[in-house]
Each structure stands twice: as C-alpha cells, then as structure tokens.
Short mmCIF file of C-alpha atoms and ligand atoms in Angstrom, two decimals:
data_model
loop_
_atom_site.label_atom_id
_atom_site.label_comp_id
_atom_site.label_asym_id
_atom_site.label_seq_id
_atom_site.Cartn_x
_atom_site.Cartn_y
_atom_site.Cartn_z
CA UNK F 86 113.54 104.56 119.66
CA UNK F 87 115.77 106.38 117.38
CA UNK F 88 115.09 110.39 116.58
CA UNK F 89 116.76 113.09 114.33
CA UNK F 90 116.69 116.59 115.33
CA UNK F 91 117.69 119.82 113.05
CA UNK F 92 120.03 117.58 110.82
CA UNK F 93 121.72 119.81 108.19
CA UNK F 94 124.41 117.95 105.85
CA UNK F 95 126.42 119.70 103.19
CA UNK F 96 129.04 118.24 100.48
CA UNK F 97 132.37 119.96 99.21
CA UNK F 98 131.01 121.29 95.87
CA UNK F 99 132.50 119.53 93.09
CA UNK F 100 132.42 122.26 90.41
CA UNK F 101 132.64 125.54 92.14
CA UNK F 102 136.48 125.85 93.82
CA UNK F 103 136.18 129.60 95.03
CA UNK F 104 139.66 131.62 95.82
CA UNK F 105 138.40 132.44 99.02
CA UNK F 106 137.75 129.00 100.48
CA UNK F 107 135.24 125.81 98.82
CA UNK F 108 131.60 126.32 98.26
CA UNK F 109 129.90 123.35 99.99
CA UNK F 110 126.37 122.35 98.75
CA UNK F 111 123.85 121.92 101.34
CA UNK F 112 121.76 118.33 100.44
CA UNK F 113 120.02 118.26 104.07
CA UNK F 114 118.13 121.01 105.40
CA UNK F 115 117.16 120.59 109.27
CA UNK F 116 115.88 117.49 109.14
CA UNK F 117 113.91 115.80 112.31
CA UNK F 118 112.34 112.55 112.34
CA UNK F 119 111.76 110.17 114.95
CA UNK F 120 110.38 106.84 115.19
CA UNK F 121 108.84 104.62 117.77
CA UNK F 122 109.64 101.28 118.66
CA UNK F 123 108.16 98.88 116.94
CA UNK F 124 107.18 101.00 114.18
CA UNK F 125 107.63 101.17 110.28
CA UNK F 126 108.46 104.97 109.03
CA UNK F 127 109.29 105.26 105.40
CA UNK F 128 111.11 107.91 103.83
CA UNK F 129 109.59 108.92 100.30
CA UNK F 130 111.26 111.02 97.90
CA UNK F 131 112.69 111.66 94.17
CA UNK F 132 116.19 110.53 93.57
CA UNK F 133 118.50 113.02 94.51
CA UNK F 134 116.48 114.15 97.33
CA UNK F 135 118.61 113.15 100.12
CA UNK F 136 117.76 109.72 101.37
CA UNK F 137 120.53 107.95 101.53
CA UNK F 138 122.42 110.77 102.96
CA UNK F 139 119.91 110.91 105.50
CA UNK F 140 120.19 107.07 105.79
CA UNK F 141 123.95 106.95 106.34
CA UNK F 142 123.74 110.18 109.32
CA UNK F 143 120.77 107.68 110.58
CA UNK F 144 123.37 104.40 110.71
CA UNK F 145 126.35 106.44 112.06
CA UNK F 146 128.46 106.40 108.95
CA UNK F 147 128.16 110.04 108.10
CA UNK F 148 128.63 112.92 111.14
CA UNK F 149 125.95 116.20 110.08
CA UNK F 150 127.23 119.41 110.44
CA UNK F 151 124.57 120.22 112.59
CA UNK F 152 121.85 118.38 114.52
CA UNK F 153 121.97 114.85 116.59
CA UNK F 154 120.89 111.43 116.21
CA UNK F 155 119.81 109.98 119.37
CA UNK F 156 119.14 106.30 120.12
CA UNK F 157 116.88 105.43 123.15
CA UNK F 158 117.71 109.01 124.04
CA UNK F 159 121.61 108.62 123.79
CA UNK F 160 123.60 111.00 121.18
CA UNK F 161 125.00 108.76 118.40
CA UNK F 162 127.64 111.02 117.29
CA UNK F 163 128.10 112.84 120.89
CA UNK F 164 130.38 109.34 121.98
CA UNK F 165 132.15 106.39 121.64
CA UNK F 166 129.52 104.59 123.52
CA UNK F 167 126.90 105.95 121.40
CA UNK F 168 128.00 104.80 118.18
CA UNK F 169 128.68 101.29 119.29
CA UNK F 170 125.15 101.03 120.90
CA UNK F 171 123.86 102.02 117.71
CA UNK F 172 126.19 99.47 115.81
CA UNK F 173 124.70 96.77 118.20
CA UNK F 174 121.25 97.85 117.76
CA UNK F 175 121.04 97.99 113.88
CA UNK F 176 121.38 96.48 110.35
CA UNK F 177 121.13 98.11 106.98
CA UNK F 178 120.09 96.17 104.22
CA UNK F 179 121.00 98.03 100.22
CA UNK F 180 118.96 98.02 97.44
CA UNK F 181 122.40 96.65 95.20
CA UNK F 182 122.00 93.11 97.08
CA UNK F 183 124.62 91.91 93.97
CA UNK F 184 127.41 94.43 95.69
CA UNK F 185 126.54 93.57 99.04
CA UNK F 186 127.08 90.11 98.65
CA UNK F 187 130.48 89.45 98.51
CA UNK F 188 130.40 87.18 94.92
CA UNK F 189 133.36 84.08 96.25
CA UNK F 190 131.25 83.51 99.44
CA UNK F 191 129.07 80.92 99.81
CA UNK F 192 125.36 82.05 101.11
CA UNK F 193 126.59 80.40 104.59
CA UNK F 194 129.19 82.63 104.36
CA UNK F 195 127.03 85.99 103.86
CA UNK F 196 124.57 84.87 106.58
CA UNK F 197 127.68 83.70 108.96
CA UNK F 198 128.95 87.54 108.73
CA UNK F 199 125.65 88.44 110.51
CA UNK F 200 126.40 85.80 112.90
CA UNK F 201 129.80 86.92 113.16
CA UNK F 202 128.92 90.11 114.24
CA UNK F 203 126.49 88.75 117.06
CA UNK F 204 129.04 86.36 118.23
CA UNK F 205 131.25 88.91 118.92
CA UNK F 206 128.95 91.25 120.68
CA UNK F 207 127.60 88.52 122.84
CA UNK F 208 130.71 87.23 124.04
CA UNK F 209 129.36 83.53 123.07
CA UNK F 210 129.17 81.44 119.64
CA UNK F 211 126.39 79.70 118.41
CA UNK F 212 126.21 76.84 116.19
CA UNK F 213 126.65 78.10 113.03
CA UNK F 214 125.29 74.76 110.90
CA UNK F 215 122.02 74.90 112.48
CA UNK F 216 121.71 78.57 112.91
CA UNK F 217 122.24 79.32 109.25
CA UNK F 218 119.67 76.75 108.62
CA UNK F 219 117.19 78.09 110.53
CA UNK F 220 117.55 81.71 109.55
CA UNK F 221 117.57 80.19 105.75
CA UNK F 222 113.89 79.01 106.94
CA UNK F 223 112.93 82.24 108.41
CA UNK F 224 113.54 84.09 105.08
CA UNK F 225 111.48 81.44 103.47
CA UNK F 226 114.71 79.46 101.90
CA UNK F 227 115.24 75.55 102.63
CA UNK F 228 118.66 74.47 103.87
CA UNK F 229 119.84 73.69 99.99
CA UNK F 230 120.66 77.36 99.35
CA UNK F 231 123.73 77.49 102.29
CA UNK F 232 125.82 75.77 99.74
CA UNK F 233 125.11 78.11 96.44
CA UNK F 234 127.05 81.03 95.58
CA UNK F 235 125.23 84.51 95.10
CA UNK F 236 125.41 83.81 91.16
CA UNK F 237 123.19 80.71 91.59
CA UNK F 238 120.11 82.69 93.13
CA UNK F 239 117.82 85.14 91.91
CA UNK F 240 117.05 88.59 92.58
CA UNK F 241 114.47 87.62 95.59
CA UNK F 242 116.22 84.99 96.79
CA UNK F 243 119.70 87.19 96.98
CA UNK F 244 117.95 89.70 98.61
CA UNK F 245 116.29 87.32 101.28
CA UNK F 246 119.85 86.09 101.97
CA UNK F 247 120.81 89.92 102.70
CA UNK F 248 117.84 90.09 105.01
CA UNK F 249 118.79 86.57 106.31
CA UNK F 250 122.14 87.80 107.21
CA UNK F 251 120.83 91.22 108.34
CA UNK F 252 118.75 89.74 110.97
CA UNK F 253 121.15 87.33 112.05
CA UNK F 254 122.58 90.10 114.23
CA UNK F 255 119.81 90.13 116.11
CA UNK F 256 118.93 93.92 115.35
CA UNK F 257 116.33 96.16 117.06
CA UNK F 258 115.95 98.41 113.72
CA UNK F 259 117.09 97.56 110.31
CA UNK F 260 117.66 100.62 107.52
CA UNK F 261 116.31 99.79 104.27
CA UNK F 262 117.83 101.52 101.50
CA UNK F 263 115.56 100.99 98.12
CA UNK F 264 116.13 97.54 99.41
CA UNK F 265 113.24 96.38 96.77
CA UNK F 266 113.00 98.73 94.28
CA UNK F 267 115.43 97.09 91.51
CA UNK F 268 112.92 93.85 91.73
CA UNK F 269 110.33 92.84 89.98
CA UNK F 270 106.84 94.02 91.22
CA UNK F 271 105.59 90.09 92.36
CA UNK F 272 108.98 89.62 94.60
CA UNK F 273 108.35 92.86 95.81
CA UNK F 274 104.98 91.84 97.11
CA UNK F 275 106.74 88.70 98.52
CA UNK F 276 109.57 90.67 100.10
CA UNK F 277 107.21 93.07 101.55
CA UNK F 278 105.12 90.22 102.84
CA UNK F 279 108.66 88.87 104.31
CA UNK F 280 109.46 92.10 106.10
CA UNK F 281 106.03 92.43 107.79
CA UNK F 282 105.92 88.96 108.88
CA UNK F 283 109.70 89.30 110.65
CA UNK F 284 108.73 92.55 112.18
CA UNK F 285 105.70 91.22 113.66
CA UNK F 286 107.43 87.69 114.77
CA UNK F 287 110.89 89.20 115.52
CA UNK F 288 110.02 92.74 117.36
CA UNK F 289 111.39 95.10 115.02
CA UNK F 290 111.59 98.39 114.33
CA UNK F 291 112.03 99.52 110.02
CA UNK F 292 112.83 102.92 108.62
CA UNK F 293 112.20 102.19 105.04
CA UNK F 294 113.80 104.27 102.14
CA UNK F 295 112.11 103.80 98.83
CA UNK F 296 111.23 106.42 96.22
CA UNK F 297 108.20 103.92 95.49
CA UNK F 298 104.79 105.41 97.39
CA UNK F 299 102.97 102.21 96.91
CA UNK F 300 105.54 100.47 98.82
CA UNK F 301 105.20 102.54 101.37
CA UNK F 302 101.71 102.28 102.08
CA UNK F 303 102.01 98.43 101.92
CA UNK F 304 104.26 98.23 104.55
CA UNK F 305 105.19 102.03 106.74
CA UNK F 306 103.04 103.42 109.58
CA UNK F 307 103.90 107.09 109.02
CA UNK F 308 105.51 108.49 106.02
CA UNK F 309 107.87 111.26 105.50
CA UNK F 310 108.30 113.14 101.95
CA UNK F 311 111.79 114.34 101.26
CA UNK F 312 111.81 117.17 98.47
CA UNK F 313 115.31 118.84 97.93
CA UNK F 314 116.77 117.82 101.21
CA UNK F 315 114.22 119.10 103.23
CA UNK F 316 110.64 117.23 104.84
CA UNK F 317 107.64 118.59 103.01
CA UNK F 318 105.39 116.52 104.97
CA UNK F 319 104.94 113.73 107.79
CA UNK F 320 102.18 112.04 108.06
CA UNK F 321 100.59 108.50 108.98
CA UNK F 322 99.54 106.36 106.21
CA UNK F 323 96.27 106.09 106.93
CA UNK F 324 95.86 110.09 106.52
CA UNK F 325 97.58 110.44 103.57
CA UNK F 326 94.35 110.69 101.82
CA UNK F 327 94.09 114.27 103.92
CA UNK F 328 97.32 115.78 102.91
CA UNK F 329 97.75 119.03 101.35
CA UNK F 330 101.34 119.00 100.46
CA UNK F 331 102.05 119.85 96.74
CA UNK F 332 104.95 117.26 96.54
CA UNK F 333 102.71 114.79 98.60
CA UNK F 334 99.89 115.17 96.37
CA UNK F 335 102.04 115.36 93.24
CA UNK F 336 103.38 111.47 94.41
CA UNK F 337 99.68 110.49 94.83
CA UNK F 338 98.11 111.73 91.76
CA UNK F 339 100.92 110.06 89.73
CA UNK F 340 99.70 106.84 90.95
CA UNK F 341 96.34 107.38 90.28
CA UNK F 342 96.99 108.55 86.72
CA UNK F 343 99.05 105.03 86.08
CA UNK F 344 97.20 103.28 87.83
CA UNK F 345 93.48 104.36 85.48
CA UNK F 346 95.98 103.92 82.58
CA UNK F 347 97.12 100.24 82.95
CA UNK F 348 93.72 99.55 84.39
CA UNK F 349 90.10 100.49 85.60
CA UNK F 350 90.59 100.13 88.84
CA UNK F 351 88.65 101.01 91.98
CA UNK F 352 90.62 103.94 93.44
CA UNK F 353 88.47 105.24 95.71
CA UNK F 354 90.72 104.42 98.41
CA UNK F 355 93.42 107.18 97.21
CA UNK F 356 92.45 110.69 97.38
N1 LIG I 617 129.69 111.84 99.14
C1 LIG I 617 129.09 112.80 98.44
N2 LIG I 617 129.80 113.86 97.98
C2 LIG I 617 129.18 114.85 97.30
N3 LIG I 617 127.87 114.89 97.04
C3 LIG I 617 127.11 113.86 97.46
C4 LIG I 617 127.67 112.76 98.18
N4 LIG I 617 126.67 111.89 98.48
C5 LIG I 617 125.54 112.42 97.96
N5 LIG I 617 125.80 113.59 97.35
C6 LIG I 617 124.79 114.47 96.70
O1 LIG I 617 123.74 114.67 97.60
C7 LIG I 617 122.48 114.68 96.93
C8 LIG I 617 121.56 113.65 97.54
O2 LIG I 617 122.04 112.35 97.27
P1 LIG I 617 121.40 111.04 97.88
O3 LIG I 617 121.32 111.19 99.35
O4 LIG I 617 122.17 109.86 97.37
O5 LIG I 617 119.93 111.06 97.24
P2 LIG I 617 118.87 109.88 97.04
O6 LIG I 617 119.30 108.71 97.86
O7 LIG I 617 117.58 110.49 97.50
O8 LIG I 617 118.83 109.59 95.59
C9 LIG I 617 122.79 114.43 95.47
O9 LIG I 617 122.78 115.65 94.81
C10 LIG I 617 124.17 113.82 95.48
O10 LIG I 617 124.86 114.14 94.32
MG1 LIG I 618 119.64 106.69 97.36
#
C-alpha cells in the first residue's frame, strides 16, 4: 500500500557554519520500506536513529532530498494529487497525547476534529452526537467521557481519545509515533490489545514506531531496525529468532538479560 524507495534526508548542521556554504548532516541514509495492505510493520530503533524523520517523509510533512514515497503506486511528493490522496488515506497518532490534545477542548471536541476532517472530504456530515458516541465505544470509553476535558482523563484513556479521533477519519493507515511508550506497561498491553482489535474490525493498515522491541513483536508483522539513519535489518517477526544482525541481536539479548533479571522466565521463545 504505501512504499519508500532510496530515501536520503539531511538537516542544516547546527554547529558547523562553513565559509564556503552550510554543512548539512545526513540523518537518513537510502531508506526503502514498503508495506502491504493490511499489514502491521514496525520501525525499531535507538532514539536518535531517525524515526520520526522517517515518519514525517512517510505522512508527507517532510520532502527527502532524494528518494519517493509512493501510495498505491502514486508519488506522494511528485503532485498535488498525491499528497492529498495521502492526506485522505492516513492518520498519525504521537506518543505526547497531552500536546496533541488541544487542553480547552472538550473530548467531543478532539474526536469532532477527526470527524471534521471526514466531513469535509466526503462532501456530507454526519451526526456528530451519535457518532462521537459510538467511536467513544469503539475505543472502549462509555458516552460520559464526551463531556470531560483532557485534564480529567488518564494517560490510557487520553490516548484512546487520540486514537478515537484518529480513526474517526476513516483512515486506511495510521502512523504511530512511540504512541505507547510514555505509558505504563498494563495500558500498554490494553492499548496494544485496542490497536489489534481495530485493525482486524476496521481494515487497517499500521506502521508502528516504537524504540520498544517487545511492543513490536506483540503487535507488527515484519520489523525494520533503524541504526544511525540507515536499515540494518528487515525481517518478519516470526524470524526474528534467525537474525544475524549485530544491532538486531544487540535489541534481543537486552531483553533477555532483563527479562532473567526481574524474573525466571521461560525464554525459550527468544533466540
Ligand atoms: N528539524 C530538524 N533539524 C535538525 N535536525 C533534526 C531535525 N529533526 C531531527 N533532527 C536530527 O535528526 C536525528 C534523528 O532524529 P529523530 O528522527 O527525531 O530520531 P528518533 O525519532 O529516532 O529519536 C537527530 O540527530 C536529530 O537531532
Ligand atoms: Mg522520535
């Protein structure tokens, strides 16, 4: 559905102002990715390794200096048209769910932006009451929360607003950026739980940033490590055990080693 070829993105250098023009430092290094309808792919890596660079070329905010985005085969940056089919097409949901949430709206509010959006795309308007009330429900809210403010909610619940309003633009693929990792490891579980049950029910297609590999395998199909802006390895989840990528196996072993020190555990399942 959506595929990345050669991308290569580069920032004016902050320190280093040369005489002879401005050193630009290179954070993306000929990237390619692509992922199928329908499917999960996560994008691992340290911070600082380029994800959510990569994530904003993916959702058209940020042109690369080389390569191309294309959506159902159609060059996002290459046209008008192209963006805007993309901008129909997708939702991005943040990890900082307390920024993205405007704090003086009501939750009806953050989920009737989604709406908003759809309305206007489809030429038609819905009723809001009811539709707010069943996407509420979908995200596993009841119809009480449509009159709190973002302050009123916890982490989880914020965040399932986010998704609430995320998916009320009827999206083909939603972006996650670290969309879980400043919660607690039980809502994560329930978030997760969340996202696999609206893929499944609504048709979607993820690409899942997260610098969390245990997330990943709880939820992505195929995996891609990001080391220093470039792809060390890509791989589906269910061969990660086979890998023989240093970062990759770096990742793993880290897991393993926490997870014998909080716990004996069976790990027999990780390599
Ligand atoms: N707008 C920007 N201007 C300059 N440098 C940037 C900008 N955005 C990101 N960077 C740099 O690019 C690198 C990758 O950042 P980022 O994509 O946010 O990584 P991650 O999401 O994996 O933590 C970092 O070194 C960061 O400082
Ligand atoms: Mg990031």
């Amino acid at each position: 559905m959506i595929e990345m070829k050669d991308i290569c993105v580069s920032f004016r250098s902050e320190r280093q102002e040369k005489i002879f023009g401005v050193t630009r430092k290179q954070v993306l290094f000929d990237v390619s990715l692509s992922v199928p309808k329908g499917s999960c792919l996560g994008i691992l890596g340290e911070s600082g390794s380029g994800k959510s660079t990569l994530g904003r070329v993916l959702c058209g905010l940020l042109k690369p200096d080389k390569g191309q985005v294309l959506l159902d085969g159609v060059s996002v940056y290459g046209s008008r048209a192209g963006k805007r089919a993309l901008q129909n097409k997708l939702s991005v949901v943040f990890q900082d769910y307390t920024t993205s949430a405007n704090p003086r709206f009501l939750v009806s509010d953050i989920i009737g932006e989604g709406l908003w959006a759809m309305e206007r795309r489809e030429h038609r308007s819905v009723n809001r009451a009811e539709e707010i009330i069943r996407l509420l429900e979908l995200v596993g809210l009841d119809a009480s929360f449509a009159r709190r403010f973002p302050h009123e909610l916890s982490g989880g619940q914020l965040q399932r607003v986010c998704i609430a309003r995320a998916v009320a633009c009827k999206p083909e693929l939603i972006l996650f950026d670290e969309a879980i990792s400043s919660l607690d490891t039980h809502t994560q579980v329930q978030i997760m739980d969340l996202l696999r049950d609206l893929k499944e029910r609504l048709g979607l297609t993820y690409v899942f940033i997260t610098h969390d590999l245990t997330s990943v395998t709880y939820l992505c199909d195929h995996v891609l490590f990001l080391y220093q802006g470039r792809v060390t390895e890509q791989t589906a989840v269910e061969r990660l055990s086979e890998t023989k990528d240093e970062y990759a196996l770096r990742l793993l072993h880290s897991i393993i080693d926490f997870a014998e020190e909080e716990a004996p555990c069976n790990c027999a399942a990780l390599p």
